[in-house]
Amino acid sequence: MKRIAATLALLLMVAVAALVWLNLRGDPPAATADAAPADGAALRDRGAYLARAGNCQDCHTPRGGAPYSGGRGIPTPFGTVYSSNLTPDPQTGLGAWTADDFRRALHNGRSRDGRLLYPAFPYDAYTLISDADADALFAYLRSLPPVMQANRPHALRFPYDTQLALAVWRALFFRPGRFVPDAGQPAAWNRGAYLVQGLGHCSACHAERNVLGATRAARELSGGFIPMQNWFAPGLGGQPAPAVAALLQRGVSDSAALLGPMAEVVLHSLQHLQADDLAAMAQYLETLPAAPASRAHGEAPAAAQLSRGAELYAARCRDCHGEDGRGRAGAYLPLAGNRALLRDPPVNAVQVVLGGAFPASTAANPRPFGMPPFATELDDAEVAAVLSYVRNAWGHQAGAVRAFDVQRWRSSVRP
């Protein structure tokens, strides 16, 4: 009995030691009080551009609040994580931080006081950021007006609210590192890979996650479901680079539009990037595997549902999208041949009908045409009917949309 107890104690000690080592690997030496990068207008301007590229302000600015003052809730399947204050306030923000502290947060997901950070702050992507870019970001954040706003405690369920659970998650799924250029690829491709994989943290939405919230095949960007928003972020690979670069800058094209959560990314981030960076990102994305073509899933819609859908389309949709579903170039997107419309589950299509479709206003397209919301005008069965119709018109073939699913996804539509 004593031997069993001793063995169990030894195994426990080994497990604890392994857990500690896995969470400390890659940590830089302890920061020093005077460790700060060289300051200057050029460095701050570079940091401002990088903050745009990473869309940092979106998560770290509460609605109606001061920029970068934190406190915006980020819903997750495990509870709500609240973003931190990134202004240089010495008591509630980054005022007492050093450049080494900031690098460690980006590269190792560890706060100034040693506390492990939740990966809603996507340090699993930011770990790839270069030290030079980290220093530029820090210089920019230090130049912001300080805002005294205490960080709001996270509202996570047990055991996800414990540092032990977070340490186990990191041991299983987090590997610190740096971006390593591919010598077999041109400089532009590597620049695009660096922006997409690191600062752009595209895998946060466009990669599947397991039950513990860790991304699967993050670098393939084959698409992922965003459960708390009921939105599917599609796969990004295999599309022609020039068209993708133009879409990222404008937010719309004659055949596609970036809607939902992606519209905010275009509004606050992508449209402000330099043309060569957008081209580099598109060049990298073109080489990723293309998402498989959509196939019909589920039962075919009943004749009565298609008939009702055709009536609703004629009354609500035909004036803009046309009898033939081809829309109007420069104004209304085509539905005929629209791959996004055929995706299963049809959650994005439901969200567009219920909440409306509003691309971002960009410098290249300052007055985009939008689609009004129908959440208060159509009931669940009617939304299901009109979508089942357009998913099976003009040569399309897709499964029926169920009123039950519309009801389930309706709850996430903003009023």
Tab-separated table of C-alpha atoms in Angstrom:
chain	number	residue	atom	x	y	z
A	1	MET	CA	0.000	0.000	0.000
A	2	LYS	CA	2.834	2.369	0.870
A	3	ARG	CA	4.533	1.532	-2.407
A	4	ILE	CA	1.341	2.402	-4.349
A	5	ALA	CA	1.002	5.689	-2.463
A	6	ALA	CA	4.647	6.554	-3.120
A	7	THR	CA	4.249	5.728	-6.806
A	8	LEU	CA	1.136	7.893	-7.074
A	9	ALA	CA	2.902	10.754	-5.284
A	10	LEU	CA	5.856	10.453	-7.655
A	11	LEU	CA	3.575	10.457	-10.690
A	12	LEU	CA	1.783	13.527	-9.353
A	13	MET	CA	5.086	15.331	-8.858
A	14	VAL	CA	6.168	14.444	-12.407
A	15	ALA	CA	2.829	15.660	-13.806
A	16	VAL	CA	3.088	18.950	-11.912
A	17	ALA	CA	6.701	19.441	-13.030
A	18	ALA	CA	5.739	18.739	-16.641
A	19	LEU	CA	2.810	21.157	-16.406
A	20	VAL	CA	5.041	23.898	-15.031
A	21	TRP	CA	7.726	23.282	-17.646
A	22	LEU	CA	5.224	23.270	-20.510
A	23	ASN	CA	3.870	26.626	-19.342
A	24	LEU	CA	7.287	28.227	-18.824
A	25	ARG	CA	9.034	27.054	-22.002
A	26	GLY	CA	9.950	29.902	-24.266
A	27	ASP	CA	9.493	32.530	-21.548
A	28	PRO	CA	12.023	35.363	-21.873
A	29	PRO	CA	14.237	36.391	-18.953
A	30	ALA	CA	12.644	38.529	-16.256
A	31	ALA	CA	11.846	42.023	-17.501
A	32	THR	CA	13.828	44.989	-16.266
A	33	ALA	CA	12.316	48.327	-15.294
A	34	ASP	CA	14.238	50.263	-17.947
A	35	ALA	CA	13.650	47.787	-20.772
A	36	ALA	CA	11.955	49.942	-23.404
A	37	PRO	CA	12.420	50.160	-27.149
A	38	ALA	CA	13.769	53.277	-28.764
A	39	ASP	CA	10.913	55.740	-29.173
A	40	GLY	CA	10.151	58.069	-32.027
A	41	ALA	CA	7.472	59.188	-34.425
A	42	ALA	CA	8.405	56.632	-37.079
A	43	LEU	CA	8.209	53.765	-34.597
A	44	ARG	CA	4.864	54.971	-33.261
A	45	ASP	CA	3.465	55.362	-36.766
A	46	ARG	CA	4.614	51.844	-37.572
A	47	GLY	CA	2.910	50.608	-34.415
A	48	ALA	CA	-0.316	52.400	-35.319
A	49	TYR	CA	-0.320	50.644	-38.683
A	50	LEU	CA	0.313	47.264	-37.059
A	51	ALA	CA	-2.483	47.880	-34.557
A	52	ARG	CA	-4.773	48.473	-37.547
A	53	ALA	CA	-3.541	45.278	-39.184
A	54	GLY	CA	-4.295	43.324	-36.012
A	55	ASN	CA	-7.629	45.118	-35.500
A	56	CYS	CA	-6.671	45.563	-31.856
A	57	GLN	CA	-9.046	48.451	-31.232
A	58	ASP	CA	-12.156	46.405	-31.981
A	59	CYS	CA	-11.753	44.045	-29.033
A	60	HIS	CA	-10.110	46.510	-26.659
A	61	THR	CA	-12.645	49.325	-27.030
A	62	PRO	CA	-16.000	49.128	-25.243
A	63	ARG	CA	-18.986	50.335	-27.219
A	64	GLY	CA	-19.199	54.079	-26.682
A	65	GLY	CA	-15.991	54.066	-24.611
A	66	ALA	CA	-12.493	55.451	-24.999
A	67	PRO	CA	-10.314	53.690	-27.591
A	68	TYR	CA	-8.210	50.833	-26.182
A	69	SER	CA	-9.598	51.295	-22.645
A	70	GLY	CA	-10.770	47.673	-22.466
A	71	GLY	CA	-13.863	46.159	-20.932
A	72	ARG	CA	-15.517	44.839	-24.080
A	73	GLY	CA	-17.077	41.449	-23.498
A	74	ILE	CA	-15.975	38.623	-25.764
A	75	PRO	CA	-18.482	35.764	-25.507
A	76	THR	CA	-17.120	32.229	-25.606
A	77	PRO	CA	-18.723	28.817	-25.012
A	78	PHE	CA	-17.115	28.900	-21.539
A	79	GLY	CA	-18.356	32.327	-20.451
A	80	THR	CA	-17.415	35.915	-21.191
A	81	VAL	CA	-13.858	37.230	-21.333
A	82	TYR	CA	-13.412	40.991	-20.941
A	83	SER	CA	-10.639	42.738	-22.823
A	84	SER	CA	-7.949	44.628	-20.930
A	85	ASN	CA	-7.028	48.313	-20.810
A	86	LEU	CA	-4.185	48.959	-23.281
A	87	THR	CA	-3.800	52.675	-22.625
A	88	PRO	CA	-0.668	53.809	-20.720
A	89	ASP	CA	-2.490	54.477	-17.460
A	90	PRO	CA	0.034	53.395	-14.788
A	91	GLN	CA	-2.542	51.840	-12.461
A	92	THR	CA	-5.114	50.186	-14.708
A	93	GLY	CA	-3.378	50.006	-18.101
A	94	LEU	CA	0.088	49.437	-19.533
A	95	GLY	CA	1.762	52.435	-17.901
A	96	ALA	CA	3.899	50.310	-15.591
A	97	TRP	CA	4.727	47.712	-18.253
A	98	THR	CA	8.085	47.360	-19.972
A	99	ALA	CA	8.718	46.326	-23.548
A	100	ASP	CA	9.773	42.900	-22.252
A	101	ASP	CA	6.479	42.566	-20.387
A	102	PHE	CA	4.584	43.364	-23.566
A	103	ARG	CA	6.614	40.937	-25.650
A	104	ARG	CA	5.975	38.185	-23.138
A	105	ALA	CA	2.225	38.816	-23.305
A	106	LEU	CA	2.241	38.555	-27.096
A	107	HIS	CA	4.676	35.670	-27.429
A	108	ASN	CA	3.923	33.640	-24.332
A	109	GLY	CA	0.414	34.619	-23.194
A	110	ARG	CA	1.579	35.731	-19.770
A	111	SER	CA	0.726	39.017	-18.066
A	112	ARG	CA	3.181	41.342	-16.314
A	113	ASP	CA	2.412	39.732	-12.948
A	114	GLY	CA	2.976	36.229	-14.329
A	115	ARG	CA	-0.710	35.408	-14.628
A	116	LEU	CA	-1.666	33.193	-17.577
A	117	LEU	CA	-3.836	34.959	-20.151
A	118	TYR	CA	-6.925	33.497	-21.773
A	119	PRO	CA	-6.556	32.687	-25.482
A	120	ALA	CA	-9.495	34.922	-26.367
A	121	PHE	CA	-6.464	37.209	-26.566
A	122	PRO	CA	-5.041	35.237	-29.502
A	123	TYR	CA	-1.468	34.808	-28.346
A	124	ASP	CA	-1.433	31.421	-30.083
A	125	ALA	CA	-1.194	33.558	-33.251
A	126	TYR	CA	0.633	36.576	-31.817
A	127	THR	CA	3.491	34.348	-30.698
A	128	LEU	CA	4.661	34.569	-34.338
A	129	ILE	CA	5.043	38.373	-34.250
A	130	SER	CA	8.612	39.645	-34.511
A	131	ASP	CA	10.208	41.495	-31.606
A	132	ALA	CA	10.577	44.587	-33.796
A	133	ASP	CA	6.837	44.653	-34.523
A	134	ALA	CA	6.026	43.996	-30.863
A	135	ASP	CA	8.169	46.981	-29.887
A	136	ALA	CA	6.463	49.184	-32.459
A	137	LEU	CA	3.036	48.187	-31.160
A	138	PHE	CA	4.127	48.923	-27.613
A	139	ALA	CA	5.495	52.335	-28.597
A	140	TYR	CA	2.179	53.209	-30.230
A	141	LEU	CA	0.109	52.080	-27.242
A	142	ARG	CA	2.345	54.121	-24.923
A	143	SER	CA	1.539	57.211	-27.003
A	144	LEU	CA	-2.230	56.941	-26.440
A	145	PRO	CA	-4.040	59.151	-23.921
A	146	PRO	CA	-4.083	57.277	-20.606
A	147	VAL	CA	-7.522	56.194	-19.425
A	148	MET	CA	-8.082	55.095	-15.826
A	149	GLN	CA	-10.451	52.172	-16.180
A	150	ALA	CA	-9.994	49.073	-14.082
A	151	ASN	CA	-10.078	45.778	-15.914
A	152	ARG	CA	-13.337	43.938	-15.503
A	153	PRO	CA	-13.135	40.390	-14.083
A	154	HIS	CA	-13.944	37.623	-16.531
A	155	ALA	CA	-17.272	35.816	-16.148
A	156	LEU	CA	-16.249	32.225	-16.843
A	157	ARG	CA	-17.770	29.019	-15.533
A	158	PHE	CA	-15.875	26.674	-13.232
A	159	PRO	CA	-13.363	25.170	-13.860
A	160	TYR	CA	-12.530	27.392	-16.845
A	161	ASP	CA	-12.095	30.350	-14.489
A	162	THR	CA	-9.050	28.774	-12.818
A	163	GLN	CA	-5.393	29.203	-13.659
A	164	LEU	CA	-4.924	25.445	-13.287
A	165	ALA	CA	-7.420	24.709	-16.065
A	166	LEU	CA	-5.747	27.331	-18.235
A	167	ALA	CA	-2.321	25.819	-17.530
A	168	VAL	CA	-3.572	22.404	-18.631
A	169	TRP	CA	-5.069	23.915	-21.804
A	170	ARG	CA	-1.779	25.632	-22.633
A	171	ALA	CA	0.201	22.460	-21.994
A	172	LEU	CA	-2.027	20.618	-24.450
A	173	PHE	CA	-2.509	23.196	-27.181
A	174	PHE	CA	-0.116	26.168	-26.999
A	175	ARG	CA	3.390	26.212	-28.452
A	176	PRO	CA	5.335	29.506	-28.332
A	177	GLY	CA	7.357	30.303	-31.410
A	178	ARG	CA	8.315	32.835	-34.070
A	179	PHE	CA	7.409	33.101	-37.712
A	180	VAL	CA	9.966	31.279	-39.868
A	181	PRO	CA	9.967	32.321	-43.547
A	182	ASP	CA	9.703	29.582	-46.141
A	183	ALA	CA	12.888	29.784	-48.198
A	184	GLY	CA	11.100	28.175	-51.127
A	185	GLN	CA	8.560	30.993	-51.379
A	186	PRO	CA	8.950	34.609	-52.561
A	187	ALA	CA	9.196	37.478	-50.102
A	188	ALA	CA	5.635	38.651	-50.797
A	189	TRP	CA	4.221	35.190	-49.994
A	190	ASN	CA	6.137	35.115	-46.708
A	191	ARG	CA	4.927	38.612	-45.847
A	192	GLY	CA	1.362	37.484	-46.466
A	193	ALA	CA	1.829	34.340	-44.391
A	194	TYR	CA	3.255	36.420	-41.536
A	195	LEU	CA	0.282	38.799	-41.547
A	196	VAL	CA	-2.361	36.094	-41.913
A	197	GLN	CA	-0.918	33.622	-39.410
A	198	GLY	CA	0.337	36.142	-36.849
A	199	LEU	CA	-0.881	39.688	-36.501
A	200	GLY	CA	-4.061	39.130	-38.523
A	201	HIS	CA	-4.908	36.043	-36.380
A	202	CYS	CA	-7.278	34.851	-39.131
A	203	SER	CA	-7.401	31.376	-37.595
A	204	ALA	CA	-9.313	32.808	-34.621
A	205	CYS	CA	-12.436	32.645	-36.810
A	206	HIS	CA	-11.538	30.774	-39.991
A	207	ALA	CA	-10.357	27.510	-38.432
A	208	GLU	CA	-12.344	24.805	-36.685
A	209	ARG	CA	-12.087	24.457	-32.911
A	210	ASN	CA	-12.304	21.411	-30.718
A	211	VAL	CA	-14.512	21.100	-27.637
A	212	LEU	CA	-11.904	22.913	-25.528
A	213	GLY	CA	-11.680	25.865	-27.904
A	214	ALA	CA	-8.318	25.039	-29.502
A	215	THR	CA	-7.982	25.531	-33.243
A	216	ARG	CA	-7.592	22.558	-35.541
A	217	ALA	CA	-5.374	22.856	-38.614
A	218	ALA	CA	-5.105	26.578	-37.957
A	219	ARG	CA	-2.843	27.243	-40.922
A	220	GLU	CA	-5.215	25.648	-43.421
A	221	LEU	CA	-7.968	28.196	-42.686
A	222	SER	CA	-10.588	25.789	-43.983
A	223	GLY	CA	-13.435	27.547	-42.191
A	224	GLY	CA	-14.898	27.527	-38.717
A	225	PHE	CA	-18.167	28.050	-36.896
A	226	ILE	CA	-18.390	30.985	-34.463
A	227	PRO	CA	-20.882	29.558	-31.963
A	228	MET	CA	-21.615	32.642	-29.874
A	229	GLN	CA	-22.485	34.665	-32.970
A	230	ASN	CA	-24.092	31.852	-34.964
A	231	TRP	CA	-21.951	32.670	-37.964
A	232	PHE	CA	-19.745	30.513	-40.156
A	233	ALA	CA	-16.377	31.940	-41.215
A	234	PRO	CA	-15.712	30.292	-44.595
A	235	GLY	CA	-12.498	28.746	-45.843
A	236	LEU	CA	-10.036	31.236	-47.299
A	237	GLY	CA	-7.943	29.161	-49.670
A	238	GLY	CA	-7.760	28.667	-53.391
A	239	GLN	CA	-9.274	31.932	-54.669
A	240	PRO	CA	-7.550	34.183	-57.268
A	241	ALA	CA	-5.214	36.578	-55.466
A	242	PRO	CA	-6.111	39.807	-57.354
A	243	ALA	CA	-9.825	39.337	-56.697
A	244	VAL	CA	-9.214	38.540	-53.015
A	245	ALA	CA	-6.992	41.591	-52.516
A	246	ALA	CA	-9.635	43.854	-54.073
A	247	LEU	CA	-12.371	42.283	-51.942
A	248	LEU	CA	-10.376	42.777	-48.739
A	249	GLN	CA	-9.889	46.447	-49.567
A	250	ARG	CA	-13.375	47.280	-50.882
A	251	GLY	CA	-15.456	44.877	-48.827
A	252	VAL	CA	-17.558	44.036	-51.886
A	253	SER	CA	-17.197	42.842	-55.462
A	254	ASP	CA	-19.674	42.162	-58.238
A	255	SER	CA	-20.201	38.634	-56.929
A	256	ALA	CA	-19.394	38.716	-53.201
A	257	ALA	CA	-19.539	40.824	-50.058
A	258	LEU	CA	-17.878	40.537	-46.668
A	259	LEU	CA	-20.727	40.609	-44.172
A	260	GLY	CA	-21.409	39.935	-40.508
A	261	PRO	CA	-18.336	39.953	-38.234
A	262	MET	CA	-16.068	40.312	-41.265
A	263	ALA	CA	-17.623	43.661	-42.177
A	264	GLU	CA	-16.181	45.101	-38.960
A	265	VAL	CA	-12.751	43.741	-39.837
A	266	VAL	CA	-12.915	45.468	-43.221
A	267	LEU	CA	-14.200	48.697	-41.686
A	268	HIS	CA	-11.592	49.054	-38.965
A	269	SER	CA	-8.649	47.093	-40.335
A	270	LEU	CA	-8.313	45.712	-43.843
A	271	GLN	CA	-9.304	48.757	-45.867
A	272	HIS	CA	-6.523	50.726	-44.147
A	273	LEU	CA	-3.718	48.325	-45.087
A	274	GLN	CA	-1.187	49.092	-47.776
A	275	ALA	CA	-1.925	47.656	-51.189
A	276	ASP	CA	1.242	45.531	-51.204
A	277	ASP	CA	0.311	43.972	-47.851
A	278	LEU	CA	-3.187	43.120	-49.089
A	279	ALA	CA	-1.675	41.640	-52.242
A	280	ALA	CA	0.768	39.610	-50.148
A	281	MET	CA	-2.020	38.228	-47.954
A	282	ALA	CA	-4.054	37.306	-51.027
A	283	GLN	CA	-1.032	35.652	-52.642
A	284	TYR	CA	-0.534	33.489	-49.552
A	285	LEU	CA	-4.236	32.634	-49.235
A	286	GLU	CA	-4.409	31.563	-52.878
A	287	THR	CA	-1.936	28.749	-52.134
A	288	LEU	CA	-4.007	27.290	-49.283
A	289	PRO	CA	-6.339	24.356	-50.008
A	290	ALA	CA	-9.676	25.460	-51.427
A	291	ALA	CA	-12.792	24.638	-49.453
A	292	PRO	CA	-14.669	21.676	-50.963
A	293	ALA	CA	-17.656	22.514	-53.125
A	294	SER	CA	-20.978	22.534	-51.325
A	295	ARG	CA	-23.157	19.498	-51.788
A	296	ALA	CA	-26.808	19.006	-51.099
A	297	HIS	CA	-27.420	17.949	-47.513
A	298	GLY	CA	-30.578	17.017	-45.718
A	299	GLU	CA	-33.999	16.432	-47.174
A	300	ALA	CA	-35.106	18.218	-50.312
A	301	PRO	CA	-37.679	20.942	-49.635
A	302	ALA	CA	-41.339	19.999	-50.018
A	303	ALA	CA	-43.297	21.389	-52.941
A	304	ALA	CA	-45.483	23.473	-50.612
A	305	GLN	CA	-42.427	25.096	-49.010
A	306	LEU	CA	-40.928	25.908	-52.430
A	307	SER	CA	-44.226	27.396	-53.617
A	308	ARG	CA	-44.475	29.612	-50.540
A	309	GLY	CA	-40.820	30.576	-50.931
A	310	ALA	CA	-41.378	31.606	-54.542
A	311	GLU	CA	-44.254	33.866	-53.454
A	312	LEU	CA	-42.131	35.505	-50.778
A	313	TYR	CA	-39.213	35.974	-53.178
A	314	ALA	CA	-41.465	37.712	-55.710
A	315	ALA	CA	-42.855	40.005	-53.029
A	316	ARG	CA	-39.700	40.740	-51.017
A	317	CYS	CA	-36.582	39.973	-53.049
A	318	ARG	CA	-37.204	40.129	-56.806
A	319	ASP	CA	-37.007	43.912	-57.191
A	320	CYS	CA	-33.356	43.923	-56.075
A	321	HIS	CA	-32.048	40.450	-56.907
A	322	GLY	CA	-34.000	39.996	-60.133
A	323	GLU	CA	-36.291	37.351	-61.535
A	324	ASP	CA	-33.220	35.437	-62.662
A	325	GLY	CA	-31.355	35.902	-59.365
A	326	ARG	CA	-28.488	37.766	-61.026
A	327	GLY	CA	-28.844	40.953	-58.994
A	328	ARG	CA	-27.460	44.235	-60.265
A	329	ALA	CA	-23.737	44.880	-60.731
A	330	GLY	CA	-22.385	47.440	-58.284
A	331	ALA	CA	-25.521	47.341	-56.177
A	332	TYR	CA	-27.255	44.056	-55.392
A	333	LEU	CA	-25.394	40.773	-55.172
A	334	PRO	CA	-26.351	37.853	-57.408
A	335	LEU	CA	-28.013	34.885	-55.746
A	336	ALA	CA	-27.783	32.606	-58.777
A	337	GLY	CA	-24.527	30.689	-58.536
A	338	ASN	CA	-23.758	32.133	-55.099
A	339	ARG	CA	-21.695	29.489	-53.262
A	340	ALA	CA	-22.210	31.095	-49.869
A	341	LEU	CA	-25.957	30.681	-50.246
A	342	LEU	CA	-25.589	26.907	-50.661
A	343	ARG	CA	-23.358	26.338	-47.651
A	344	ASP	CA	-24.561	23.909	-44.984
A	345	PRO	CA	-25.590	24.594	-42.359
A	346	PRO	CA	-27.290	27.672	-43.890
A	347	VAL	CA	-26.651	29.766	-40.798
A	348	ASN	CA	-25.122	32.743	-42.636
A	349	ALA	CA	-28.028	32.939	-45.070
A	350	VAL	CA	-30.471	32.909	-42.163
A	351	GLN	CA	-28.528	35.640	-40.382
A	352	VAL	CA	-28.506	37.811	-43.505
A	353	VAL	CA	-32.268	37.542	-43.989
A	354	LEU	CA	-33.021	38.171	-40.318
A	355	GLY	CA	-30.441	40.837	-39.521
A	356	GLY	CA	-29.890	42.429	-42.915
A	357	ALA	CA	-26.727	42.570	-44.990
A	358	PHE	CA	-24.573	45.653	-44.639
A	359	PRO	CA	-21.065	45.678	-46.094
A	360	ALA	CA	-18.536	48.058	-44.569
A	361	SER	CA	-18.258	51.582	-45.860
A	362	THR	CA	-14.779	51.859	-47.365
A	363	ALA	CA	-12.790	54.516	-49.162
A	364	ALA	CA	-13.150	52.514	-52.375
A	365	ASN	CA	-16.884	51.948	-51.799
A	366	PRO	CA	-18.101	54.690	-49.426
A	367	ARG	CA	-21.830	54.129	-49.946
A	368	PRO	CA	-22.429	50.392	-50.158
A	369	PHE	CA	-25.890	49.099	-50.920
A	370	GLY	CA	-27.406	47.171	-48.037
A	371	MET	CA	-30.221	44.748	-47.455
A	372	PRO	CA	-32.841	45.561	-44.802
A	373	PRO	CA	-33.522	43.124	-41.962
A	374	PHE	CA	-36.618	40.976	-42.100
A	375	ALA	CA	-36.546	39.650	-38.527
A	376	THR	CA	-39.741	41.504	-37.627
A	377	GLU	CA	-41.486	40.973	-40.968
A	378	LEU	CA	-41.033	37.259	-41.613
A	379	ASP	CA	-41.705	34.439	-39.191
A	380	ASP	CA	-39.455	31.403	-38.889
A	381	ALA	CA	-41.398	29.311	-41.416
A	382	GLU	CA	-41.355	32.149	-43.970
A	383	VAL	CA	-37.606	32.683	-43.632
A	384	ALA	CA	-37.100	28.953	-44.072
A	385	ALA	CA	-39.360	28.932	-47.134
A	386	VAL	CA	-37.733	31.798	-49.025
A	387	LEU	CA	-34.250	30.454	-48.335
A	388	SER	CA	-35.241	26.939	-49.384
A	389	TYR	CA	-36.525	28.434	-52.616
A	390	VAL	CA	-33.396	30.418	-53.519
A	391	ARG	CA	-31.197	27.465	-52.526
A	392	ASN	CA	-33.043	25.362	-55.133
A	393	ALA	CA	-33.690	27.908	-57.900
A	394	TRP	CA	-31.556	28.726	-60.977
A	395	GLY	CA	-29.955	25.304	-61.042
A	396	HIS	CA	-29.113	25.196	-57.324
A	397	GLN	CA	-29.573	22.021	-55.352
A	398	ALA	CA	-29.474	22.154	-51.559
A	399	GLY	CA	-31.330	20.803	-48.578
A	400	ALA	CA	-34.406	22.419	-47.102
A	401	VAL	CA	-34.015	25.102	-44.442
A	402	ARG	CA	-36.024	24.202	-41.356
A	403	ALA	CA	-38.101	26.646	-39.340
A	404	PHE	CA	-36.606	25.075	-36.222
A	405	ASP	CA	-33.102	26.142	-37.257
A	406	VAL	CA	-34.274	29.676	-38.040
A	407	GLN	CA	-35.769	29.887	-34.554
A	408	ARG	CA	-32.533	28.590	-33.030
A	409	TRP	CA	-30.320	31.082	-34.866
A	410	ARG	CA	-32.694	34.021	-34.528
A	411	SER	CA	-31.673	34.543	-30.897
A	412	SER	CA	-28.230	35.829	-31.900
A	413	VAL	CA	-29.510	38.562	-34.251
A	414	ARG	CA	-28.920	41.999	-32.807
A	415	PRO	CA	-32.089	44.024	-32.362
